[in-house]
């Protein structure tokens, strides 16, 4: 039985954001992520997906640190803080990741331990493998309803394409 009363929230549209936390283009893409949040609120679920690139030596550790931040309840604020300091991450590596956690009042010692014991490696590896399987080659890349939008090549018009697909999906929910 399908009850599509307006007072019942529809299932949110899932937007996977394939990101690499040492990528300057991903920092630029944060404006798109913020705009999508502002426009759609809880009608869209933005999911961070990890795609660390070999050319950035701290990206794998940063992905693990982001998972620890999500576990501690501050995933997106942490992601935004790390991306805001891409150059600092380039220079300082893991100490920058732990310091960023401390600045956000997260348990920095737990971040340090998580980076040592590798408790989030499987999540990062699984994301990276899935990304490769669906054709992600660079970051940022968005996947909305199975449609891959590659922002690694160009950010031009990307938010508009994500919004166009999302609007279409949300309009279809009410029918």
GROMACS .gro file of N, CA, C and O in nm, residues 57-113:
model
  228
   57UNK      N    1   4.984   1.196  -0.103
   57UNK     CA    2   5.031   1.095  -0.007
   57UNK      C    3   4.955   1.092   0.125
   57UNK      O    4   4.962   0.993   0.197
   58UNK      N    5   4.879   1.196   0.159
   58UNK     CA    6   4.805   1.196   0.286
   58UNK      C    7   4.655   1.170   0.267
   58UNK      O    8   4.579   1.173   0.364
   59UNK      N    9   4.614   1.145   0.145
   59UNK     CA   10   4.470   1.133   0.118
   59UNK      C   11   4.407   1.008   0.181
   59UNK      O   12   4.292   1.012   0.225
   60UNK      N   13   4.481   0.899   0.188
   60UNK     CA   14   4.426   0.777   0.247
   60UNK      C   15   4.406   0.796   0.397
   60UNK      O   16   4.302   0.758   0.452
   61UNK      N   17   4.505   0.857   0.463
   61UNK     CA   18   4.492   0.885   0.607
   61UNK      C   19   4.377   0.983   0.631
   61UNK      O   20   4.301   0.969   0.728
   62UNK      N   21   4.365   1.083   0.543
   62UNK     CA   22   4.257   1.181   0.559
   62UNK      C   23   4.120   1.115   0.546
   62UNK      O   24   4.027   1.150   0.619
   63UNK      N   25   4.107   1.019   0.456
   63UNK     CA   26   3.981   0.947   0.441
   63UNK      C   27   3.948   0.868   0.568
   63UNK      O   28   3.834   0.868   0.615
   64UNK      N   29   4.048   0.805   0.625
   64UNK     CA   30   4.027   0.732   0.751
   64UNK      C   31   3.988   0.828   0.863
   64UNK      O   32   3.899   0.798   0.944
   65UNK      N   33   4.054   0.942   0.868
   65UNK     CA   34   4.022   1.042   0.971
   65UNK      C   35   3.879   1.093   0.955
   65UNK      O   36   3.807   1.113   1.054
   66UNK      N   37   3.836   1.111   0.830
   66UNK     CA   38   3.699   1.156   0.806
   66UNK      C   39   3.600   1.053   0.859
   66UNK      O   40   3.497   1.088   0.919
   67UNK      N   41   3.629   0.925   0.839
   67UNK     CA   42   3.541   0.820   0.892
   67UNK      C   43   3.534   0.826   1.045
   67UNK      O   44   3.428   0.808   1.103
   68UNK      N   45   3.647   0.854   1.109
   68UNK     CA   46   3.647   0.869   1.255
   68UNK      C   47   3.561   0.989   1.294
   68UNK      O   48   3.486   0.983   1.392
   69UNK      N   49   3.569   1.096   1.217
   69UNK     CA   50   3.487   1.215   1.246
   69UNK      C   51   3.339   1.183   1.233
   69UNK      O   52   3.258   1.227   1.316
   70UNK      N   53   3.301   1.107   1.131
   70UNK     CA   54   3.160   1.067   1.117
   70UNK      C   55   3.119   0.981   1.236
   70UNK      O   56   3.009   0.997   1.290
   71UNK      N   57   3.208   0.893   1.280
   71UNK     CA   58   3.178   0.809   1.396
   71UNK      C   59   3.158   0.894   1.522
   71UNK      O   60   3.076   0.861   1.607
   72UNK      N   61   3.231   1.005   1.530
   72UNK     CA   62   3.219   1.094   1.647
   72UNK      C   63   3.110   1.200   1.627
   72UNK      O   64   3.092   1.288   1.710
   73UNK      N   65   3.035   1.193   1.516
   73UNK     CA   66   2.920   1.279   1.497
   73UNK      C   67   2.948   1.415   1.433
   73UNK      O   68   2.862   1.503   1.437
   74UNK      N   69   3.066   1.432   1.374
   74UNK     CA   70   3.099   1.561   1.313
   74UNK      C   71   3.168   1.543   1.177
   74UNK      O   72   3.265   1.611   1.145
   75UNK      N   73   3.114   1.450   1.099
   75UNK     CA   74   3.177   1.417   0.971
   75UNK      C   75   3.193   1.532   0.875
   75UNK      O   76   3.304   1.566   0.834
   76UNK      N   77   3.080   1.595   0.838
   76UNK     CA   78   3.089   1.702   0.738
   76UNK      C   79   3.165   1.824   0.789
   76UNK      O   80   3.245   1.882   0.714
   77UNK      N   81   3.147   1.868   0.915
   77UNK     CA   82   3.230   1.980   0.963
   77UNK      C   83   3.380   1.947   0.955
   77UNK      O   84   3.461   2.032   0.919
   78UNK      N   85   3.415   1.822   0.985
   78UNK     CA   86   3.555   1.782   0.978
   78UNK      C   87   3.604   1.783   0.833
   78UNK      O   88   3.712   1.836   0.803
   79UNK      N   89   3.525   1.727   0.742
   79UNK     CA   90   3.561   1.725   0.601
   79UNK      C   91   3.584   1.868   0.551
   79UNK      O   92   3.683   1.897   0.482
   80UNK      N   93   3.493   1.957   0.586
   80UNK     CA   94   3.507   2.096   0.543
   80UNK      C   95   3.633   2.160   0.600
   80UNK      O   96   3.703   2.234   0.529
   81UNK      N   97   3.664   2.132   0.726
   81UNK     CA   98   3.784   2.190   0.789
   81UNK      C   99   3.912   2.137   0.724
   81UNK      O  100   4.006   2.213   0.700
   82UNK      N  101   3.915   2.008   0.694
   82UNK     CA  102   4.033   1.950   0.630
   82UNK      C  103   4.050   2.006   0.488
   82UNK      O  104   4.160   2.046   0.449
   83UNK      N  105   3.940   2.012   0.414
   83UNK     CA  106   3.950   2.066   0.278
   83UNK      C  107   3.990   2.214   0.278
   83UNK      O  108   4.061   2.259   0.189
   84UNK      N  109   3.948   2.286   0.379
   84UNK     CA  110   3.987   2.427   0.390
   84UNK      C  111   4.138   2.440   0.411
   84UNK      O  112   4.197   2.543   0.377
   85UNK      N  113   4.200   2.335   0.463
   85UNK     CA  114   4.344   2.338   0.489
   85UNK      C  115   4.423   2.243   0.402
   85UNK      O  116   4.521   2.183   0.448
   86UNK      N  117   4.383   2.226   0.277
   86UNK     CA  118   4.449   2.132   0.186
   86UNK      C  119   4.601   2.155   0.183
   86UNK      O  120   4.679   2.060   0.190
   87UNK      N  121   4.643   2.280   0.174
   87UNK     CA  122   4.787   2.308   0.168
   87UNK      C  123   4.858   2.265   0.298
   87UNK      O  124   4.969   2.213   0.294
   88UNK      N  125   4.790   2.288   0.408
   88UNK     CA  126   4.846   2.247   0.538
   88UNK      C  127   4.854   2.095   0.547
   88UNK      O  128   4.953   2.040   0.598
   89UNK      N  129   4.754   2.026   0.497
   89UNK     CA  130   4.758   1.879   0.493
   89UNK      C  131   4.875   1.832   0.406
   89UNK      O  132   4.946   1.739   0.442
   90UNK      N  133   4.896   1.898   0.292
   90UNK     CA  134   5.010   1.866   0.206
   90UNK      C  135   5.141   1.874   0.284
   90UNK      O  136   5.225   1.786   0.273
   91UNK      N  137   5.155   1.979   0.363
   91UNK     CA  138   5.280   2.004   0.436
   91UNK      C  139   5.296   1.916   0.559
   91UNK      O  140   5.404   1.866   0.587
   92UNK      N  141   5.188   1.898   0.635
   92UNK     CA  142   5.202   1.839   0.769
   92UNK      C  143   5.149   1.698   0.784
   92UNK      O  144   5.185   1.628   0.879
   93UNK      N  145   5.060   1.655   0.696
   93UNK     CA  146   5.010   1.518   0.703
   93UNK      C  147   4.925   1.489   0.826
   93UNK      O  148   4.842   1.570   0.867
   94UNK      N  149   4.949   1.372   0.884
   94UNK     CA  150   4.864   1.323   0.994
   94UNK      C  151   4.856   1.417   1.114
   94UNK      O  152   4.749   1.430   1.174
   95UNK      N  153   4.964   1.484   1.154
   95UNK     CA  154   4.949   1.578   1.267
   95UNK      C  155   4.843   1.685   1.240
   95UNK      O  156   4.770   1.724   1.332
   96UNK      N  157   4.831   1.729   1.116
   96UNK     CA  158   4.726   1.825   1.081
   96UNK      C  159   4.588   1.764   1.099
   96UNK      O  160   4.496   1.830   1.148
   97UNK      N  161   4.572   1.636   1.063
   97UNK     CA  162   4.441   1.570   1.077
   97UNK      C  163   4.399   1.561   1.223
   97UNK      O  164   4.284   1.587   1.258
   98UNK      N  165   4.494   1.528   1.310
   98UNK     CA  166   4.465   1.516   1.454
   98UNK      C  167   4.438   1.655   1.513
   98UNK      O  168   4.345   1.673   1.592
   99UNK      N  169   4.518   1.752   1.473
   99UNK     CA  170   4.499   1.890   1.523
   99UNK      C  171   4.362   1.945   1.481
   99UNK      O  172   4.295   2.013   1.560
  100UNK      N  173   4.320   1.915   1.360
  100UNK     CA  174   4.189   1.960   1.312
  100UNK      C  175   4.078   1.900   1.397
  100UNK      O  176   3.981   1.968   1.433
  101UNK      N  177   4.092   1.773   1.432
  101UNK     CA  178   3.994   1.708   1.520
  101UNK      C  179   3.988   1.781   1.654
  101UNK      O  180   3.880   1.810   1.706
  102UNK      N  181   4.105   1.813   1.709
  102UNK     CA  182   4.111   1.883   1.839
  102UNK      C  183   4.043   2.020   1.830
  102UNK      O  184   3.968   2.058   1.919
  103UNK      N  185   4.066   2.091   1.720
  103UNK     CA  186   4.005   2.223   1.701
  103UNK      C  187   3.853   2.216   1.694
  103UNK      O  188   3.785   2.312   1.728
  104UNK      N  189   3.800   2.101   1.651
  104UNK     CA  190   3.654   2.083   1.642
  104UNK      C  191   3.598   2.018   1.769
  104UNK      O  192   3.483   1.973   1.770
  105UNK      N  193   3.680   2.011   1.874
  105UNK     CA  194   3.641   1.950   2.002
  105UNK      C  195   3.603   1.803   1.987
  105UNK      O  196   3.517   1.753   2.060
  106UNK      N  197   3.669   1.735   1.896
  106UNK     CA  198   3.652   1.591   1.884
  106UNK      C  199   3.760   1.524   1.968
  106UNK      O  200   3.854   1.589   2.014
  107UNK      N  201   3.749   1.395   1.988
  107UNK     CA  202   3.847   1.321   2.066
  107UNK      C  203   3.971   1.296   1.980
  107UNK      O  204   3.980   1.197   1.907
  108UNK      N  205   4.067   1.388   1.989
  108UNK     CA  206   4.187   1.384   1.904
  108UNK      C  207   4.270   1.259   1.931
  108UNK      O  208   4.330   1.203   1.838
  109UNK      N  209   4.274   1.214   2.055
  109UNK     CA  210   4.351   1.093   2.087
  109UNK      C  211   4.291   0.973   2.014
  109UNK      O  212   4.363   0.886   1.966
  110UNK      N  213   4.159   0.971   2.003
  110UNK     CA  214   4.093   0.862   1.932
  110UNK      C  215   4.125   0.868   1.782
  110UNK      O  216   4.138   0.765   1.716
  111UNK      N  217   4.137   0.990   1.728
  111UNK     CA  218   4.178   1.005   1.588
  111UNK      C  219   4.317   0.946   1.568
  111UNK      O  220   4.341   0.872   1.473
  112UNK      N  221   4.407   0.982   1.657
  112UNK     CA  222   4.544   0.933   1.649
  112UNK      C  223   4.545   0.780   1.654
  112UNK      O  224   4.611   0.715   1.572
  113UNK      N  225   4.470   0.723   1.746
  113UNK     CA  226   4.462   0.578   1.759
  113UNK      C  227   4.401   0.515   1.635
  113UNK      O  228   4.450   0.413   1.585
   0.00000   0.00000   0.00000
